Coordinates of C-alpha atoms in Angstrom, one line a residue:
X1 CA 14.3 42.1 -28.8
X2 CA 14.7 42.0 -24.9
X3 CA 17.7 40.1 -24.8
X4 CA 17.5 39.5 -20.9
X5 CA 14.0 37.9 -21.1
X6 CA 15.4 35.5 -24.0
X7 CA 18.3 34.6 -22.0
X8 CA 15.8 33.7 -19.0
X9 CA 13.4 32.0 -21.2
X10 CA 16.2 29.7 -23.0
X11 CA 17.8 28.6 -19.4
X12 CA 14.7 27.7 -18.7
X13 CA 13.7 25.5 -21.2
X14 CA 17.2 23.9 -20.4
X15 CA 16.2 23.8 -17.3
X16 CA 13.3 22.1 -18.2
X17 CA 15.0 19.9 -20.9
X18 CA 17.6 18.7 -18.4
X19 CA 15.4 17.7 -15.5
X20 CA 13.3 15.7 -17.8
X21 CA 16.3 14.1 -19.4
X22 CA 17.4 13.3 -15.9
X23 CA 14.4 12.0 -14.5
X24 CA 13.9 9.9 -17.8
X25 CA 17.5 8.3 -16.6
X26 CA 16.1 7.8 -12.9
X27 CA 12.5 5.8 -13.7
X28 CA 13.9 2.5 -14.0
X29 CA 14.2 2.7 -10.3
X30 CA 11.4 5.1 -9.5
X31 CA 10.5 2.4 -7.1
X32 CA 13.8 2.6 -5.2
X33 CA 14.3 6.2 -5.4
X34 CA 10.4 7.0 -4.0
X35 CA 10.6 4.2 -1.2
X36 CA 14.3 5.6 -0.5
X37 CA 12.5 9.0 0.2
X38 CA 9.4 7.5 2.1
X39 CA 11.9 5.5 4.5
X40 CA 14.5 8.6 4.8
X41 CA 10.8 10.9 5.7
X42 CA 9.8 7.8 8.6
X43 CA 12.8 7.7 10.0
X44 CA 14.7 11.2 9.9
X45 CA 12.9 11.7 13.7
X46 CA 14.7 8.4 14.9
X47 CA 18.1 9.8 12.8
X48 CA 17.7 13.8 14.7
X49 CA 17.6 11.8 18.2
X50 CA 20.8 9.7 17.4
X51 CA 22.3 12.6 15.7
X52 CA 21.8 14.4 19.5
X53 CA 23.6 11.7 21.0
X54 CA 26.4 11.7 18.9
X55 CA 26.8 15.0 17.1
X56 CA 30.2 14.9 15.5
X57 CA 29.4 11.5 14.2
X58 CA 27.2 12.0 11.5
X59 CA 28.2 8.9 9.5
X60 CA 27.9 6.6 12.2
X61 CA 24.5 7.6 13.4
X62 CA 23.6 7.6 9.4
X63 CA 25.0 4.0 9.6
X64 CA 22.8 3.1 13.2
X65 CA 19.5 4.6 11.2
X66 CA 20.0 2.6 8.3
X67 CA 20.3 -1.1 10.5
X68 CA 17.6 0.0 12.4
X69 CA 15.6 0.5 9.1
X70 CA 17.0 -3.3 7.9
X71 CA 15.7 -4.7 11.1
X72 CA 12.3 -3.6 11.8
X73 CA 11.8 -2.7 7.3
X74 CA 13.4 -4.5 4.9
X75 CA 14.1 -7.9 6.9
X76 CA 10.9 -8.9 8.0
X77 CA 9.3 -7.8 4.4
X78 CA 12.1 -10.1 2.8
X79 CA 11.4 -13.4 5.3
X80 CA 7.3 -12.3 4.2
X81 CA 8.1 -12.3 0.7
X82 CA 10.2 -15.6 1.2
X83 CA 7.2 -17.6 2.8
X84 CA 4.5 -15.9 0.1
X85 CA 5.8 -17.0 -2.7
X86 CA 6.9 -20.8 -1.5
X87 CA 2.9 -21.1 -0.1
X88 CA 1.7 -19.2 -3.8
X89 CA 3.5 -22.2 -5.2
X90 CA 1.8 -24.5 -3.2
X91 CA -1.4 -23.6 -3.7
X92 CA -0.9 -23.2 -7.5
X93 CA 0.5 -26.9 -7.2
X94 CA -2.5 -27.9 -5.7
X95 CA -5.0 -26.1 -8.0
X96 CA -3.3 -27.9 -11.2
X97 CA -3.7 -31.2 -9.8
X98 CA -7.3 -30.7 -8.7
X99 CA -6.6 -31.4 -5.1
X100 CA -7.4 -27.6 -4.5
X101 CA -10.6 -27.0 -6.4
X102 CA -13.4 -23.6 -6.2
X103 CA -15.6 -25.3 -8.0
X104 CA -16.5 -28.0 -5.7
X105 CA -16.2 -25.5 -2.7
X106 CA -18.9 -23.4 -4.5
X107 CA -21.0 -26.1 -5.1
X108 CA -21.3 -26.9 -1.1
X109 CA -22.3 -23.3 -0.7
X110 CA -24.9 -22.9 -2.8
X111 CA -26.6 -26.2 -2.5
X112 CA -27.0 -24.8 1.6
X113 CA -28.4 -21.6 0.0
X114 CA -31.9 -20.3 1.2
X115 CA -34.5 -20.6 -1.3
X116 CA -34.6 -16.6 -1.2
X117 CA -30.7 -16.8 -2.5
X118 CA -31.6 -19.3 -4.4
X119 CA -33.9 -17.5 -6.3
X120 CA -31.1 -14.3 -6.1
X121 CA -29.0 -16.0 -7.9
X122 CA -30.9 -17.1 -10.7
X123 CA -31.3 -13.7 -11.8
X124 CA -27.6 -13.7 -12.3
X125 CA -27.6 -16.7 -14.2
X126 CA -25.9 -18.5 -10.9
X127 CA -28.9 -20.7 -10.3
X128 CA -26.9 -24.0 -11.6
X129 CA -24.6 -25.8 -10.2
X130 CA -22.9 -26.3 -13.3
X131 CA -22.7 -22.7 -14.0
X132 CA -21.4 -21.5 -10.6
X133 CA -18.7 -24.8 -11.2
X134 CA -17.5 -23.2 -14.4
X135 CA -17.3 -19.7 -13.5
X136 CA -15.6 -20.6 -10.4
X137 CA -13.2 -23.2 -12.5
X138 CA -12.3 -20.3 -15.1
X139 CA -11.8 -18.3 -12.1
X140 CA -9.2 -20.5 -10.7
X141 CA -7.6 -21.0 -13.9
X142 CA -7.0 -17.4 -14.5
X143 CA -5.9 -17.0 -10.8
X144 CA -3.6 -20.1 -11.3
X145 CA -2.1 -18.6 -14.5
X146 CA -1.9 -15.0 -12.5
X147 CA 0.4 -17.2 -9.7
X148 CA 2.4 -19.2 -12.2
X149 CA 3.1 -15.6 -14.4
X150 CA 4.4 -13.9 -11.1
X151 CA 6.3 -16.7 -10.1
X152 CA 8.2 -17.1 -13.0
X153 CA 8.8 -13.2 -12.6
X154 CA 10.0 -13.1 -9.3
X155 CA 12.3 -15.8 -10.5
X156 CA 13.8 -13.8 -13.7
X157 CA 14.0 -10.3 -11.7
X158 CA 15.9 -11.7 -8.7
X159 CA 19.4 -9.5 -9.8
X160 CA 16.9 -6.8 -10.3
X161 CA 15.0 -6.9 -7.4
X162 CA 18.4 -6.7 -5.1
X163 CA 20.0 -3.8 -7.8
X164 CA 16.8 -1.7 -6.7
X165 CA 17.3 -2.6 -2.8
X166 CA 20.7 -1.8 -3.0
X167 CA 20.1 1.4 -4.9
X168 CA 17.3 2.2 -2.0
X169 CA 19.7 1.7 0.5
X170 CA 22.6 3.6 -0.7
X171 CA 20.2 6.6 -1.6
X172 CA 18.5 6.2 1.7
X173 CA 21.9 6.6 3.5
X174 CA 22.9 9.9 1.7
X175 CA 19.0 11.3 2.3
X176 CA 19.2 10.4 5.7
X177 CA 22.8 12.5 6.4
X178 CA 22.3 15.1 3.8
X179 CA 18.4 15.4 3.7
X180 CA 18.0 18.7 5.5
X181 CA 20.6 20.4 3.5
X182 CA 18.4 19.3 0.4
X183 CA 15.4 20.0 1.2
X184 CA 16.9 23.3 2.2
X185 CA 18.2 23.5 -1.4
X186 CA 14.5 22.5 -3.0
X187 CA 12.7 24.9 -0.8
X188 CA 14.9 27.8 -1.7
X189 CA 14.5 26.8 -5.4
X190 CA 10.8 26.7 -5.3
X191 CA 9.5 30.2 -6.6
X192 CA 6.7 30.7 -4.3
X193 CA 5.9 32.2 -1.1
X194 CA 7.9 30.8 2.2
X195 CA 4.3 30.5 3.7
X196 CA 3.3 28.1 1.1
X197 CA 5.9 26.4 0.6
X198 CA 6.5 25.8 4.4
X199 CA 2.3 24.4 4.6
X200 CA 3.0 22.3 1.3
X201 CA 6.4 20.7 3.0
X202 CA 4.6 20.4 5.8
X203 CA 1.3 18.8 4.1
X204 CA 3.9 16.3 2.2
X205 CA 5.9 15.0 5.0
X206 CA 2.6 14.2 6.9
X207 CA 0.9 12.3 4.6
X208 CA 3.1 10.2 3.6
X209 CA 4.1 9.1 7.3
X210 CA 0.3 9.5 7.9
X211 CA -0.3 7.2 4.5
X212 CA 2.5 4.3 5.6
X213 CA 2.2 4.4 9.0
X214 CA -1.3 4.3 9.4
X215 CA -2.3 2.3 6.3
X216 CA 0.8 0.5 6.3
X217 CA 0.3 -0.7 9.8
X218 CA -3.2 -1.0 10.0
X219 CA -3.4 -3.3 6.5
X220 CA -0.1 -5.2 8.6
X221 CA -2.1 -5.8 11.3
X222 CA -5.4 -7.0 9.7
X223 CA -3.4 -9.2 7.5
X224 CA -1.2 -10.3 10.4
X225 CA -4.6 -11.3 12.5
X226 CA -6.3 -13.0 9.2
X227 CA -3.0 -15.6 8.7
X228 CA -3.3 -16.1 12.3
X229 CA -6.9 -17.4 12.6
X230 CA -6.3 -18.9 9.3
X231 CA -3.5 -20.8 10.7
X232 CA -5.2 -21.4 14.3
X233 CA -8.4 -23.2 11.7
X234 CA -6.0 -25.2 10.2
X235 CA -6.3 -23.6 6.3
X236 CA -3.4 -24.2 4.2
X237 CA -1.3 -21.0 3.1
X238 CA -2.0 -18.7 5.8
X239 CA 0.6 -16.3 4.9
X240 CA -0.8 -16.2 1.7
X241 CA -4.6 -14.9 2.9
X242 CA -2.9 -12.9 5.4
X243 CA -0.9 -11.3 2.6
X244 CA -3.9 -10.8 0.6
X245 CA -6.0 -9.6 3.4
X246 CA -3.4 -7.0 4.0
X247 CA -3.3 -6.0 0.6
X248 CA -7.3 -5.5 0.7
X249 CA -6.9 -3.5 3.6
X250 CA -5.3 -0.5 1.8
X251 CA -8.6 -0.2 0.0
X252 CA -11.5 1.9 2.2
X253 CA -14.7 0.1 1.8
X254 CA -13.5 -2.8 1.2
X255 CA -11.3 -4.6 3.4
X256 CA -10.0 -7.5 4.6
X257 CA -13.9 -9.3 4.9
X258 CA -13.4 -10.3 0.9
X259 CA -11.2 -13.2 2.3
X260 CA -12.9 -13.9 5.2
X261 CA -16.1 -14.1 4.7
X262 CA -16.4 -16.5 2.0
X263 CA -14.5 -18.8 4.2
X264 CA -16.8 -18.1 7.0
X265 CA -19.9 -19.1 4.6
X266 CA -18.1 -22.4 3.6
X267 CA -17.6 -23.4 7.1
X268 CA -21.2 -22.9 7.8
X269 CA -22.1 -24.4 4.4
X270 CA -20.0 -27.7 5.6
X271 CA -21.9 -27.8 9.1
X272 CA -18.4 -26.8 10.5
X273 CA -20.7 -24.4 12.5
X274 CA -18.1 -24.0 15.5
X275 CA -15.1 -22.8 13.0
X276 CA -17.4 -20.3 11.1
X277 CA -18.7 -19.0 14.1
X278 CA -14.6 -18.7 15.8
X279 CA -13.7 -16.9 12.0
X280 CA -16.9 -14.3 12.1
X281 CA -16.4 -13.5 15.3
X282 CA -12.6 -13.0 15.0
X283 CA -13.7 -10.8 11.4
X284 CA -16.1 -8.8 12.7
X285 CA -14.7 -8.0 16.4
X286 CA -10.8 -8.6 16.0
X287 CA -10.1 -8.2 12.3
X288 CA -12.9 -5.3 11.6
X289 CA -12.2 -3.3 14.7
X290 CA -8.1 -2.8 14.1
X291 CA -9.2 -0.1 11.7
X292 CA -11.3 2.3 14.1
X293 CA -9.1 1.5 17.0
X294 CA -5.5 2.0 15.0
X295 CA -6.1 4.3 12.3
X296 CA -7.4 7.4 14.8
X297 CA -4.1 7.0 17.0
X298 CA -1.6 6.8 13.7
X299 CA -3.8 9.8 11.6
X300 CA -4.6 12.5 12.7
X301 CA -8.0 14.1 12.2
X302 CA -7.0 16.9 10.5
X303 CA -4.5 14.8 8.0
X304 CA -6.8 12.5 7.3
X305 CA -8.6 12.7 3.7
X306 CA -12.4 11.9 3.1
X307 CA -12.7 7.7 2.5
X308 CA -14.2 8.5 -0.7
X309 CA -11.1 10.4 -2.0
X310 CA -8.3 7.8 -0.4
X311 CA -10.1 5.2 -2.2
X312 CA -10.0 6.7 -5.7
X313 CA -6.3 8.4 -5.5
X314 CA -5.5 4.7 -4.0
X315 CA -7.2 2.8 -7.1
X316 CA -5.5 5.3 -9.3
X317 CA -2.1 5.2 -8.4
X318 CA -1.7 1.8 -8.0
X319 CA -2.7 1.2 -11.3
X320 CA -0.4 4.1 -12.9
X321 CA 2.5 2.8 -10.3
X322 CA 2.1 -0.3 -9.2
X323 CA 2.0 -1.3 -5.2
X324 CA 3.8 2.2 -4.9
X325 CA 0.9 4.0 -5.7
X326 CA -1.2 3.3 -2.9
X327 CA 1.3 6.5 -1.0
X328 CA 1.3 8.2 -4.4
X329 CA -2.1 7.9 -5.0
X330 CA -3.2 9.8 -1.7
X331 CA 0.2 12.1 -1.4
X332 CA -0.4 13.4 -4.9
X333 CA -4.4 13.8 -3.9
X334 CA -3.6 15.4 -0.5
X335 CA -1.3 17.7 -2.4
X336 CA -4.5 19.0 -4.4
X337 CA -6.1 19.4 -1.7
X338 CA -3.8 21.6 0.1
X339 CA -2.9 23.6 -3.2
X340 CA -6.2 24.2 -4.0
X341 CA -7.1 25.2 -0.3
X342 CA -3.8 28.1 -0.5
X343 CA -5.4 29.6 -4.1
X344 CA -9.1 29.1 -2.6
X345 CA -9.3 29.0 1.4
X346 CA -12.6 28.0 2.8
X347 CA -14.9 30.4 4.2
X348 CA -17.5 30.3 6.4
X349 CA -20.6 30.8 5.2
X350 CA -23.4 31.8 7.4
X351 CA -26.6 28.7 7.6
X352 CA -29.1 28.6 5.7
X353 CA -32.6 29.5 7.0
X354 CA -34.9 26.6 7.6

């Protein structure tokens, strides 16, 4: 027997053994440790340019990164998770005591239906008022019951929820100082060629600022603009719809217009023609636009992945990781695609003949 290649074999499947042992330890806080990354990726451009002004004072501009990160991150997400789940309350108060009910709002709309919709809607078994009244009340009941769930949540993960920020924080500082000698560390590890593992590195680190800063801000901006017009209208909770608008927003396809429009076609339902015409106008040419005016100036053409494919890797790694996934979903999808493009580059292929 080759006693060299049973030496290498058996390190490693320690090897193997250990990192699996070790990253078993670390997935309680996956969620710390992968936004810890995401935020040390963002801001190691702003870290390099302090780092230039103050070279032999490595912790300190470590130290200026990570307020600056507090300030314009973590604060304003805290004071927006603060005001989401004191209006979530609200509005699940309101829905238990009736004042807040679908139902009735559903039964405005379709009674100024068309006869065509009307008609629509009977072959969906919506043609009653009755039945759109129930539908719409189990709806609410099972949105109510979703609220109360996640509010009682929040409330028991409090100590939790802070453990993981300060894990986040404490890993981010360390990623921020020592990152580059790390990732030197990984790289040299990696047992492929510099080339590729350079272009994968490279494909990575762009993503996922593409991912957050274009998603991120687009889907804060849309949601921002929704709880503003809600508010300007007068609707209760606007940082709630704002919130949910935003969340929409990750999703290609889809988009923030779930929220608004039915809102819209209530207004106009109501004969509150002048609000529903402010709110589809503000949809379509405030709200609607962001996304073709932003997302081209924070993605770049050549990073950005076909709709279809960001909307699936989205879907999919949300529901594997939670609100994480929606930069999982398309880092792990953008990585197939530039894996698959090193073991199979495209080639041009000549037209074909009319």
């Amino acid at each position: 027997m080759n006693t060299s290649n049973l030496q290498n074999r058996t390190f490693l499947a320690l090897l193997m053994a250990v990192s699996a042992a070790f990253l078993t330890i670390l997935w309680p806080f996956h969620g710390a440790v992968f936004w810890a990354v995401v935020l040390a990726i963002l801001f190691m451009p702003l870290h390099r340019r302090l780092l230039a002004r103050m070279p032999k004072r490595h912790n300190l501009a470590t130290l200026c990164t990570l307020g600056l990160c507090l300030l314009l991150v973590i604060l304003p997400m805290a004071l927006i998770s603060l005001s989401l789940v004191q209006e979530a309350a609200q509005v699940y108060e309101r829905m238990r005591s009736g004042d807040l009910n679908f139902g009735r709002y559903g039964q405005q709309i379709l009674a100024a239906l068309p006869d065509w919709a009307t008609r629509l809607l009977a072959h969906f078994h919506l043609s009653s008022l009755a039945d759109v009244q129930e539908k719409l009340s189990a709806a609410a009941v099972q949105a109510s019951q979703f609220l109360a769930t996640k509010a009682v949540n929040i409330g028991q993960n409090t100590l939790g929820f802070l453990v993981s920020i300060g894990i986040m924080l404490y890993l981010l500082f360390f990623l921020l100082r020592d990152g580059t000698a790390l990732v030197a560390r990984m790289r040299n590890a990696i047992p492929l060629d510099e080339a590729h593992k350079r272009d994968l590195g490279s494909k990575f680190a762009t993503v996922v600022r593409a991912t957050v800063k274009g998603n991120i801000v687009v889907a804060a901006s849309q949601g921002a603009l929704g709880g503003f017009i809600f508010w300007v209208l007068g609707i209760q909770a606007p940082v709630l719809w704002g919130v949910l608008m935003a969340f929409l927003s990750l999703l290609p396809a889809i988009g923030a217009s779930l929220i608004w429009i039915p809102v819209a076609l209530y207004y106009f339902a109501t004969g509150a023609t002048t609000q529903g015409v402010v709110l589809t106008g503000f949809g379509v040419f405030v709200i609607g636009l962001v996304d073709n005016l932003l997302r081209p100036l924070l993605v770049g053409k050549d990073t950005k992945l076909p709709d279809y494919l960001v909307l699936i890797s989205t879907l999919g790694g949300m529901s594997l990781f939670g609100l994480t996934g929606f930069v999982i979903g398309p880092a792990i999808a953008a990585l197939f695609v530039a894996v698959w493009d090193l073991f199979a580059p495209e080639t041009t292929h000549p037209p074909i003949p009319d």
